Amino acid sequence: ALEMPDSGRRLRILVLSWNYPTSAAPQRGLWVERMCAAAGPADVRVIVPTPWVPRLVPVQSLARFRRIPDRDWQGAIERHFPRVPGSIEYYTHGLDARLALPRVLGLARSLHAERPFDLIHAHFIYPDGVVASAIGKELGVPVMTSEHAFWTPWLVDQPRVGKQVEAALPGIQLVTAVSEFLHTAIDQYVGDRVATAVLPNVVDDAVFFPEPRQRDPHELLFVGLIRKVKRVDVLLRGLAIARETEPRLHLRMLSANAFHAYSSDRRAMRRLVASLGLEGAVIVMNGADPPEVAEAMRRCAFVVVSSTRRETFCSVAAEALACGTPLVLTRCGGPEEFVTPADGIM
């Protein structure tokens, strides 16, 4: 168990996250940012490993990483963006922990010397948790992780990553999952090797809250990345069927174009839109800030979630409910823990 510091001193937390939002990907990992902001009176410092891109590389999708500052402040939260090899999308995924460790460990060591940490909190077991485990071992600081994704079949299908996780687990004191659905699955993987618990995602109720608006009774709203696992194809086919009896029905999609690796999924979505004759009924907007998302939620008829496999939590569903907007969603695990029949159609 983590012992609280002496009375009068704030708890000092080092957060390690590859997914923390940056100017290069402002919509990425907002759930990490919100959890840091919700840490109350704690002293939070964040390390966000950031791809090192040589100046001679002119490709705009990579050059944007050079514009991220080395260090800045977000309110009371001090953020550091050390440049590390690799970590560009998923091209070096199996090597990212090893490539980043020297630079991140050196920075953590320096920050710890200034104001010793009481806790290291990593988001995702890999590469974040693997690197945090090594840092915690050297600094003598307890480590916890927050898990937002399933470990299986991922760690089985990628044995290089799985071996690194296995080696790191003894250095981690607590693994938390964002839902009981995910918690059960992780428990089955780790057994009694590490303590586990549920720590749900945070909804920013200063942004997502009910406010009277004129709703468009024919608008469905989708918020999230356009990926195969989100089963946008199911949503589009459903929309085409529904328009046979309600031709005014239309779909607005707020989707950040965060990863080049997902561009093929976007192209497939546009081809399906054309083949279903939905060009005038589907509006795709490339990302939106949280206040814009909240406003769109207040003005639509329903927020839709079309994942047909697994959602570990589904922040979009929680945000929609916080705005007082009903849902149409599939049974996919995480949302079933907080969405009731009074909240929409499942």
Short mmCIF file of N, CA and C in Angstrom, two decimals, residues 1-5 9 11-14 42 117-121 140-144 173-174:
data_model
loop_
_atom_site.label_atom_id
_atom_site.label_comp_id
_atom_site.label_asym_id
_atom_site.label_seq_id
_atom_site.Cartn_x
_atom_site.Cartn_y
_atom_site.Cartn_z
N ALA A 1 0.85 -1.19 0.00
CA ALA A 1 0.00 0.00 0.00
C ALA A 1 0.89 1.24 0.00
N LEU A 2 0.42 2.27 -0.69
CA LEU A 2 1.15 3.52 -0.75
C LEU A 2 0.91 4.33 0.52
N GLU A 3 1.98 4.71 1.17
CA GLU A 3 1.85 5.54 2.37
C GLU A 3 1.78 7.00 1.97
N MET A 4 0.81 7.70 2.53
CA MET A 4 0.67 9.13 2.25
C MET A 4 1.84 9.88 2.86
N PRO A 5 2.26 10.98 2.24
CA PRO A 5 3.37 11.77 2.79
C PRO A 5 2.96 12.43 4.10
N ARG A 9 2.24 18.06 3.22
CA ARG A 9 2.90 17.95 1.92
C ARG A 9 1.97 17.26 0.93
N LEU A 11 0.83 14.99 -2.22
CA LEU A 11 1.27 13.76 -2.85
C LEU A 11 1.92 14.10 -4.19
N ARG A 12 3.08 13.53 -4.45
CA ARG A 12 3.83 13.82 -5.68
C ARG A 12 3.74 12.62 -6.62
N ILE A 13 3.15 12.84 -7.79
CA ILE A 13 2.89 11.77 -8.74
C ILE A 13 3.60 12.06 -10.06
N LEU A 14 4.32 11.06 -10.57
CA LEU A 14 4.87 11.13 -11.91
C LEU A 14 3.96 10.30 -12.82
N ALA A 42 -2.89 16.88 -5.54
CA ALA A 42 -1.60 16.25 -5.76
C ALA A 42 -0.71 17.12 -6.66
N PHE A 117 9.34 11.66 -5.96
CA PHE A 117 7.99 11.17 -6.24
C PHE A 117 7.54 10.17 -5.18
N ASP A 118 6.24 10.17 -4.93
CA ASP A 118 5.64 9.16 -4.06
C ASP A 118 5.05 8.01 -4.86
N LEU A 119 4.75 8.26 -6.14
CA LEU A 119 4.07 7.27 -6.97
C LEU A 119 4.36 7.54 -8.44
N ILE A 120 4.52 6.46 -9.21
CA ILE A 120 4.61 6.55 -10.66
C ILE A 120 3.36 5.91 -11.24
N HIS A 121 2.62 6.66 -12.07
CA HIS A 121 1.36 6.18 -12.64
C HIS A 121 1.51 6.14 -14.15
N GLY A 140 13.19 3.48 -6.38
CA GLY A 140 12.56 2.99 -5.16
C GLY A 140 11.18 3.59 -4.94
N VAL A 141 10.43 3.78 -6.03
CA VAL A 141 9.10 4.40 -5.97
C VAL A 141 8.07 3.38 -6.45
N PRO A 142 6.93 3.24 -5.76
CA PRO A 142 5.90 2.29 -6.21
C PRO A 142 5.30 2.71 -7.54
N VAL A 143 4.85 1.72 -8.30
CA VAL A 143 4.34 1.92 -9.65
C VAL A 143 2.94 1.34 -9.76
N MET A 144 2.04 2.07 -10.43
CA MET A 144 0.74 1.55 -10.78
C MET A 144 0.48 1.84 -12.26
N GLN A 173 3.15 -2.48 -8.52
CA GLN A 173 2.41 -2.80 -7.31
C GLN A 173 0.91 -2.92 -7.53
N LEU A 174 0.38 -2.21 -8.54
CA LEU A 174 -1.06 -2.21 -8.76
C LEU A 174 -1.37 -2.01 -10.24
#
